[in-house]
Each structure stands twice: as C-alpha cells, then as structure tokens.
Amino acid sequence: MAIIIRRGNNSFSEPARGVRRRGIIDPGFLSDDRLRVKVLEMADGAMWAVVAEQRSLLWIQVLSGLVDVDGEQRGPGWIIMESCGREFTMTASGPTVVLVCHVPNAADYDPSLTRGIRADVEWTCEPVLNSEHDTRKRIYLASPSLWGTDAVKGEMIIYPPGSSGAPHHHEGAEHFQFMLSGALVADLAGEEHELRTGDLL
C-alpha cells in the first residue's frame, strides 16, 4: 500500500533552541512503527543531540548548510549512520536542514547492529550508475559494503527531465522515497500523483 505525505501537511515543533523539527512520519503514524522520518531546520550555532536508541538505526542526511560532528564539518554531500546506543552532537554552522530517518527495530533484521556501528558516507564521491532498463541514474548511499549491514539499503535516484522508471514492487521490504528536488508524477495502481520537493512516498 502506498502512502504519500506532503511537505506542507506537517507542523513544526521546537525541541531545542534554534531547532525546528518537522515530523513527516511520527511515532504511531504507521501501525507497526517501522519507520520515523523528520526534518530539522537548525539556526546558526544550534545544537542537536543525536542518540540512536537500543536496537535502532539512524540515517542522517545533510540537505543544506553545514553541521559540525565530532570536530568535522559535514555538508550536503554527507550521510551519517548510527546504531544501537551510539550518540553524538550536531552543531549548525549557518542555517542548516537535516533529514533524519529512524528505524526503531533495525536489530531485528541484523543483530550485528547491536554492537553500535557508525558510518559516514560522502555520497558525492560514490560512482554514478546508469540504470539497465531506462534513463535513470543512481548512486548507492547505503549498502552492506558502505555501512556493514543489510538491514537498510538506500540510493539516490536521478530522473532526467522527461524520463520515467519501469513499474516495480518490492518483496519482503519496505520502500520509501523522499523528494530532494524537482517534481515527478508517480503512477500508483493506475492513479497519478504529483510529488514535489519535500514530499515522501
């Protein structure tokens, strides 16, 4: 079953000074709480404590601006993954927007996550691959070789103007797409739905 969550349909909260949080998939939205997604808008100098709960995995992607993590700057080319009890603090250097995806029970799919792994991926350095079936391009963001787990997989898919992707479905997995930029039309069971920047399918 497909669910579309529109960017404009979510309200903001302010969990810390200089941090605005927009819930996209909040706890309780999905019946089994398999995924949570939020966007943080951070003012210059704002701090956010990131804690990966036990048995969980966090995917943090800098969408714009810069954050300091453990003394290193991370910008829009970076994704950070944490699991099971690991924690760190992000400090914004200028206005910054961060996507945070949380898989609460990731260790159910990969018990090795309980050892608490941390991975940083600069996706702009990963190869751009051409699709075998159409004109899409893809960049692997999360794979066993990049993160050391197959509990989640992720890729950036680039649709050139006027292109389309082949119909497909996933067996034994959940699949979501967050629109980083642009607009497209998704055909879901014969119904067309327009998606724009910030929407989630």
PDB file of C-alpha atoms in Angstrom:
ATOM      1  CA  MET A   1       0.000   0.000   0.000  1.00  0.00           C
ATOM      2  CA  ALA A   2       1.383   3.410  -0.945  1.00  0.00           C
ATOM      3  CA  ILE A   3       1.184   6.447   1.336  1.00  0.00           C
ATOM      4  CA  ILE A   4       2.011   9.990   0.222  1.00  0.00           C
ATOM      5  CA  ILE A   5       2.937  12.573   2.840  1.00  0.00           C
ATOM      6  CA  ARG A   6       3.007  16.141   1.580  1.00  0.00           C
ATOM      7  CA  ARG A   7       5.617  18.549   2.883  1.00  0.00           C
ATOM      8  CA  GLY A   8       3.089  21.266   3.667  1.00  0.00           C
ATOM      9  CA  ASN A   9       0.882  18.958   5.774  1.00  0.00           C
ATOM     10  CA  ASN A  10       3.298  18.684   8.696  1.00  0.00           C
ATOM     11  CA  SER A  11       3.537  21.015  11.654  1.00  0.00           C
ATOM     12  CA  PHE A  12       6.722  22.187  13.347  1.00  0.00           C
ATOM     13  CA  SER A  13       7.816  21.856  16.955  1.00  0.00           C
ATOM     14  CA  GLU A  14      10.850  23.450  18.602  1.00  0.00           C
ATOM     15  CA  PRO A  15      12.594  20.742  20.638  1.00  0.00           C
ATOM     16  CA  ALA A  16      15.739  22.810  21.279  1.00  0.00           C
ATOM     17  CA  ARG A  17      16.855  26.412  20.979  1.00  0.00           C
ATOM     18  CA  GLY A  18      17.319  27.280  17.316  1.00  0.00           C
ATOM     19  CA  VAL A  19      15.965  23.896  16.119  1.00  0.00           C
ATOM     20  CA  ARG A  20      12.647  23.481  14.319  1.00  0.00           C
ATOM     21  CA  ARG A  21      11.507  19.889  13.866  1.00  0.00           C
ATOM     22  CA  ARG A  22       9.023  18.888  11.185  1.00  0.00           C
ATOM     23  CA  GLY A  23       7.634  15.392  11.678  1.00  0.00           C
ATOM     24  CA  ILE A  24       6.972  13.558   8.425  1.00  0.00           C
ATOM     25  CA  ILE A  25       6.410  10.058   9.832  1.00  0.00           C
ATOM     26  CA  ASP A  26       5.979  10.386  13.601  1.00  0.00           C
ATOM     27  CA  PRO A  27       5.633   7.531  16.152  1.00  0.00           C
ATOM     28  CA  GLY A  28       2.182   5.992  15.814  1.00  0.00           C
ATOM     29  CA  PHE A  29       1.667   7.119  12.194  1.00  0.00           C
ATOM     30  CA  LEU A  30       2.383   3.613  10.912  1.00  0.00           C
ATOM     31  CA  SER A  31       0.674   0.727  12.717  1.00  0.00           C
ATOM     32  CA  ASP A  32       3.919  -1.156  13.401  1.00  0.00           C
ATOM     33  CA  ASP A  33       6.214   1.862  13.973  1.00  0.00           C
ATOM     34  CA  ARG A  34       8.769   0.526  11.473  1.00  0.00           C
ATOM     35  CA  LEU A  35       9.980   3.930  10.316  1.00  0.00           C
ATOM     36  CA  ARG A  36      10.126   7.508  11.583  1.00  0.00           C
ATOM     37  CA  VAL A  37      11.198  10.472   9.456  1.00  0.00           C
ATOM     38  CA  LYS A  38      11.711  14.119  10.374  1.00  0.00           C
ATOM     39  CA  VAL A  39      13.370  17.220   9.003  1.00  0.00           C
ATOM     40  CA  LEU A  40      15.354  19.524  11.277  1.00  0.00           C
ATOM     41  CA  GLU A  41      15.863  23.192  10.439  1.00  0.00           C
ATOM     42  CA  MET A  42      18.778  24.454  12.522  1.00  0.00           C
ATOM     43  CA  ALA A  43      19.795  28.076  13.043  1.00  0.00           C
ATOM     44  CA  ASP A  44      23.474  29.069  13.131  1.00  0.00           C
ATOM     45  CA  GLY A  45      25.060  27.646  16.296  1.00  0.00           C
ATOM     46  CA  ALA A  46      22.050  25.453  17.187  1.00  0.00           C
ATOM     47  CA  MET A  47      22.893  22.082  18.700  1.00  0.00           C
ATOM     48  CA  TRP A  48      21.040  18.782  18.390  1.00  0.00           C
ATOM     49  CA  ALA A  49      21.923  15.692  20.441  1.00  0.00           C
ATOM     50  CA  VAL A  50      21.605  12.584  18.263  1.00  0.00           C
ATOM     51  CA  VAL A  51      21.002   9.327  20.133  1.00  0.00           C
ATOM     52  CA  ALA A  52      20.437   6.009  18.402  1.00  0.00           C
ATOM     53  CA  GLU A  53      18.157   4.081  20.770  1.00  0.00           C
ATOM     54  CA  GLN A  54      18.940   0.464  21.575  1.00  0.00           C
ATOM     55  CA  ARG A  55      18.081  -1.866  18.639  1.00  0.00           C
ATOM     56  CA  SER A  56      17.610   1.147  16.330  1.00  0.00           C
ATOM     57  CA  LEU A  57      19.377   2.684  13.365  1.00  0.00           C
ATOM     58  CA  LEU A  58      19.535   6.366  12.359  1.00  0.00           C
ATOM     59  CA  TRP A  59      20.184   7.735   8.863  1.00  0.00           C
ATOM     60  CA  ILE A  60      21.110  11.427   8.945  1.00  0.00           C
ATOM     61  CA  GLN A  61      21.479  13.308   5.662  1.00  0.00           C
ATOM     62  CA  VAL A  62      22.532  16.942   5.464  1.00  0.00           C
ATOM     63  CA  LEU A  63      20.226  18.571   2.890  1.00  0.00           C
ATOM     64  CA  SER A  64      21.654  22.103   3.070  1.00  0.00           C
ATOM     65  CA  GLY A  65      24.124  24.046   5.180  1.00  0.00           C
ATOM     66  CA  LEU A  66      26.853  22.583   7.407  1.00  0.00           C
ATOM     67  CA  VAL A  67      26.984  20.716  10.699  1.00  0.00           C
ATOM     68  CA  ASP A  68      29.949  20.020  12.942  1.00  0.00           C
ATOM     69  CA  VAL A  69      30.105  16.382  14.076  1.00  0.00           C
ATOM     70  CA  ASP A  70      32.962  15.331  16.342  1.00  0.00           C
ATOM     71  CA  GLY A  71      35.051  18.296  15.139  1.00  0.00           C
ATOM     72  CA  GLU A  72      34.473  17.626  11.425  1.00  0.00           C
ATOM     73  CA  GLN A  73      32.261  19.606   9.046  1.00  0.00           C
ATOM     74  CA  ARG A  74      29.564  17.706   7.191  1.00  0.00           C
ATOM     75  CA  GLY A  75      27.607  19.310   4.346  1.00  0.00           C
ATOM     76  CA  PRO A  76      25.062  18.311   1.696  1.00  0.00           C
ATOM     77  CA  GLY A  77      27.298  15.563   0.321  1.00  0.00           C
ATOM     78  CA  TRP A  78      27.256  13.609   3.591  1.00  0.00           C
ATOM     79  CA  ILE A  79      25.186  10.871   5.209  1.00  0.00           C
ATOM     80  CA  ILE A  80      25.824   9.648   8.748  1.00  0.00           C
ATOM     81  CA  MET A  81      24.528   6.324  10.063  1.00  0.00           C
ATOM     82  CA  GLU A  82      24.446   5.373  13.756  1.00  0.00           C
ATOM     83  CA  SER A  83      23.074   2.317  15.515  1.00  0.00           C
ATOM     84  CA  CYS A  84      22.130   0.962  18.904  1.00  0.00           C
ATOM     85  CA  GLY A  85      23.201   3.280  21.697  1.00  0.00           C
ATOM     86  CA  ARG A  86      25.702   5.420  19.816  1.00  0.00           C
ATOM     87  CA  GLU A  87      25.369   9.176  20.181  1.00  0.00           C
ATOM     88  CA  PHE A  88      26.900  12.458  19.079  1.00  0.00           C
ATOM     89  CA  THR A  89      26.018  16.160  18.847  1.00  0.00           C
ATOM     90  CA  MET A  90      25.469  18.147  15.651  1.00  0.00           C
ATOM     91  CA  THR A  91      26.168  21.892  15.731  1.00  0.00           C
ATOM     92  CA  ALA A  92      24.963  24.006  12.810  1.00  0.00           C
ATOM     93  CA  SER A  93      27.414  26.322  11.056  1.00  0.00           C
ATOM     94  CA  GLY A  94      24.918  28.711   9.490  1.00  0.00           C
ATOM     95  CA  PRO A  95      21.318  27.823   8.613  1.00  0.00           C
ATOM     96  CA  THR A  96      21.149  24.054   8.075  1.00  0.00           C
ATOM     97  CA  VAL A  97      18.500  21.492   7.094  1.00  0.00           C
ATOM     98  CA  VAL A  98      18.922  17.822   8.017  1.00  0.00           C
ATOM     99  CA  LEU A  99      16.834  14.755   7.139  1.00  0.00           C
ATOM    100  CA  VAL A 100      16.651  12.166   9.958  1.00  0.00           C
ATOM    101  CA  CYS A 101      15.331   8.651   9.285  1.00  0.00           C
ATOM    102  CA  HIS A 102      14.919   6.306  12.242  1.00  0.00           C
ATOM    103  CA  VAL A 103      14.376   2.536  12.007  1.00  0.00           C
ATOM    104  CA  PRO A 104      13.390   1.667  15.619  1.00  0.00           C
ATOM    105  CA  ASN A 105      13.793  -2.125  15.382  1.00  0.00           C
ATOM    106  CA  ALA A 106      16.630  -2.437  12.867  1.00  0.00           C
ATOM    107  CA  ALA A 107      18.464  -5.003  15.027  1.00  0.00           C
ATOM    108  CA  ASP A 108      15.544  -7.395  14.425  1.00  0.00           C
ATOM    109  CA  TYR A 109      16.781  -7.557  10.808  1.00  0.00           C
ATOM    110  CA  ASP A 110      20.508  -7.507  11.577  1.00  0.00           C
ATOM    111  CA  PRO A 111      21.548  -8.438  15.151  1.00  0.00           C
ATOM    112  CA  SER A 112      25.117  -7.251  14.437  1.00  0.00           C
ATOM    113  CA  LEU A 113      23.806  -3.659  14.702  1.00  0.00           C
ATOM    114  CA  THR A 114      23.704  -4.063  18.483  1.00  0.00           C
ATOM    115  CA  ARG A 115      27.475  -3.610  18.563  1.00  0.00           C
ATOM    116  CA  GLY A 116      26.833   0.053  17.754  1.00  0.00           C
ATOM    117  CA  ILE A 117      28.167   0.943  14.337  1.00  0.00           C
ATOM    118  CA  ARG A 118      28.927   4.372  12.896  1.00  0.00           C
ATOM    119  CA  ALA A 119      29.454   5.128   9.222  1.00  0.00           C
ATOM    120  CA  ASP A 120      29.950   8.395   7.341  1.00  0.00           C
ATOM    121  CA  VAL A 121      29.469   8.356   3.574  1.00  0.00           C
ATOM    122  CA  GLU A 122      30.335  11.222   1.258  1.00  0.00           C
ATOM    123  CA  TRP A 123      27.910  10.260  -1.476  1.00  0.00           C
ATOM    124  CA  THR A 124      29.349  12.772  -3.972  1.00  0.00           C
ATOM    125  CA  CYS A 125      32.432  10.515  -4.147  1.00  0.00           C
ATOM    126  CA  GLU A 126      30.405   7.378  -4.960  1.00  0.00           C
ATOM    127  CA  PRO A 127      30.052   6.265  -8.592  1.00  0.00           C
ATOM    128  CA  VAL A 128      27.034   7.372 -10.645  1.00  0.00           C
ATOM    129  CA  LEU A 129      25.500   4.286 -12.234  1.00  0.00           C
ATOM    130  CA  ASN A 130      23.249   4.136 -15.300  1.00  0.00           C
ATOM    131  CA  SER A 131      20.055   2.119 -14.976  1.00  0.00           C
ATOM    132  CA  GLU A 132      19.939  -1.063 -17.074  1.00  0.00           C
ATOM    133  CA  HIS A 133      16.283  -0.548 -18.043  1.00  0.00           C
ATOM    134  CA  ASP A 134      15.739   3.222 -18.531  1.00  0.00           C
ATOM    135  CA  THR A 135      17.456   6.637 -18.396  1.00  0.00           C
ATOM    136  CA  ARG A 136      17.595   6.944 -14.608  1.00  0.00           C
ATOM    137  CA  LYS A 137      20.906   7.282 -12.814  1.00  0.00           C
ATOM    138  CA  ARG A 138      21.610   6.058  -9.289  1.00  0.00           C
ATOM    139  CA  ILE A 139      24.149   6.495  -6.536  1.00  0.00           C
ATOM    140  CA  TYR A 140      24.345   3.905  -3.760  1.00  0.00           C
ATOM    141  CA  LEU A 141      24.067   5.576  -0.360  1.00  0.00           C
ATOM    142  CA  ALA A 142      23.536   2.584   1.916  1.00  0.00           C
ATOM    143  CA  SER A 143      24.746  -0.893   1.093  1.00  0.00           C
ATOM    144  CA  PRO A 144      26.423  -3.714   3.031  1.00  0.00           C
ATOM    145  CA  SER A 145      29.827  -2.625   1.698  1.00  0.00           C
ATOM    146  CA  LEU A 146      29.323   1.037   2.709  1.00  0.00           C
ATOM    147  CA  TRP A 147      27.641   0.534   6.093  1.00  0.00           C
ATOM    148  CA  GLY A 148      28.389  -3.033   7.102  1.00  0.00           C
ATOM    149  CA  THR A 149      24.707  -4.009   7.370  1.00  0.00           C
ATOM    150  CA  ASP A 150      21.904  -5.084   5.068  1.00  0.00           C
ATOM    151  CA  ALA A 151      19.141  -4.029   7.485  1.00  0.00           C
ATOM    152  CA  VAL A 152      18.590  -0.984   5.241  1.00  0.00           C
ATOM    153  CA  LYS A 153      19.589  -0.137   1.713  1.00  0.00           C
ATOM    154  CA  GLY A 154      19.428   3.254   0.079  1.00  0.00           C
ATOM    155  CA  GLU A 155      20.224   5.025  -3.123  1.00  0.00           C
ATOM    156  CA  MET A 156      19.783   8.393  -4.736  1.00  0.00           C
ATOM    157  CA  ILE A 157      17.826   8.097  -7.969  1.00  0.00           C
ATOM    158  CA  ILE A 158      18.178  10.856 -10.542  1.00  0.00           C
ATOM    159  CA  TYR A 159      15.432  11.203 -13.137  1.00  0.00           C
ATOM    160  CA  PRO A 160      16.492  13.407 -16.072  1.00  0.00           C
ATOM    161  CA  PRO A 161      13.696  15.699 -17.354  1.00  0.00           C
ATOM    162  CA  GLY A 162      11.142  13.715 -19.357  1.00  0.00           C
ATOM    163  CA  SER A 163      12.420  10.327 -18.194  1.00  0.00           C
ATOM    164  CA  SER A 164      10.483   7.542 -16.498  1.00  0.00           C
ATOM    165  CA  GLY A 165      11.204   4.441 -14.482  1.00  0.00           C
ATOM    166  CA  ALA A 166       9.869   0.947 -15.076  1.00  0.00           C
ATOM    167  CA  PRO A 167       6.981  -0.289 -12.890  1.00  0.00           C
ATOM    168  CA  HIS A 168       8.259  -2.364  -9.997  1.00  0.00           C
ATOM    169  CA  HIS A 169       7.480  -3.584  -6.493  1.00  0.00           C
ATOM    170  CA  HIS A 170       9.446  -4.873  -3.515  1.00  0.00           C
ATOM    171  CA  GLU A 171       9.135  -8.294  -1.888  1.00  0.00           C
ATOM    172  CA  GLY A 172       9.879  -8.589   1.814  1.00  0.00           C
ATOM    173  CA  ALA A 173      10.929  -4.951   2.214  1.00  0.00           C
ATOM    174  CA  GLU A 174       9.519  -1.508   2.848  1.00  0.00           C
ATOM    175  CA  HIS A 175      10.404   1.199   0.334  1.00  0.00           C
ATOM    176  CA  PHE A 176      10.202   4.951   0.699  1.00  0.00           C
ATOM    177  CA  GLN A 177      11.252   7.847  -1.470  1.00  0.00           C
ATOM    178  CA  PHE A 178      11.951  11.370  -0.213  1.00  0.00           C
ATOM    179  CA  MET A 179      11.957  14.021  -2.923  1.00  0.00           C
ATOM    180  CA  LEU A 180      15.164  16.038  -2.578  1.00  0.00           C
ATOM    181  CA  SER A 181      14.401  18.328  -5.507  1.00  0.00           C
ATOM    182  CA  GLY A 182      12.249  18.708  -8.580  1.00  0.00           C
ATOM    183  CA  ALA A 183       8.842  17.202  -9.327  1.00  0.00           C
ATOM    184  CA  LEU A 184       7.556  13.956 -10.817  1.00  0.00           C
ATOM    185  CA  VAL A 185       4.357  12.001 -11.361  1.00  0.00           C
ATOM    186  CA  ALA A 186       4.079   8.626  -9.628  1.00  0.00           C
ATOM    187  CA  ASP A 187       1.698   6.042 -11.076  1.00  0.00           C
ATOM    188  CA  LEU A 188       0.348   4.125  -8.077  1.00  0.00           C
ATOM    189  CA  ALA A 189      -2.039   1.318  -9.035  1.00  0.00           C
ATOM    190  CA  GLY A 190      -3.208   3.273 -12.082  1.00  0.00           C
ATOM    191  CA  GLU A 191      -3.644   6.623 -10.273  1.00  0.00           C
ATOM    192  CA  GLU A 192      -1.270   9.501 -10.976  1.00  0.00           C
ATOM    193  CA  HIS A 193       0.087  11.540  -8.075  1.00  0.00           C
ATOM    194  CA  GLU A 194       2.378  14.558  -8.432  1.00  0.00           C
ATOM    195  CA  LEU A 195       5.285  14.687  -5.983  1.00  0.00           C
ATOM    196  CA  ARG A 196       7.392  17.768  -5.248  1.00  0.00           C
ATOM    197  CA  THR A 197      10.452  18.663  -3.175  1.00  0.00           C
ATOM    198  CA  GLY A 198       9.975  17.590   0.440  1.00  0.00           C
ATOM    199  CA  ASP A 199       7.200  15.057  -0.239  1.00  0.00           C
ATOM    200  CA  LEU A 200       7.582  11.465   0.873  1.00  0.00           C
ATOM    201  CA  LEU A 201       6.159   8.400  -0.862  1.00  0.00           C
TER     202      LEU A 201
END
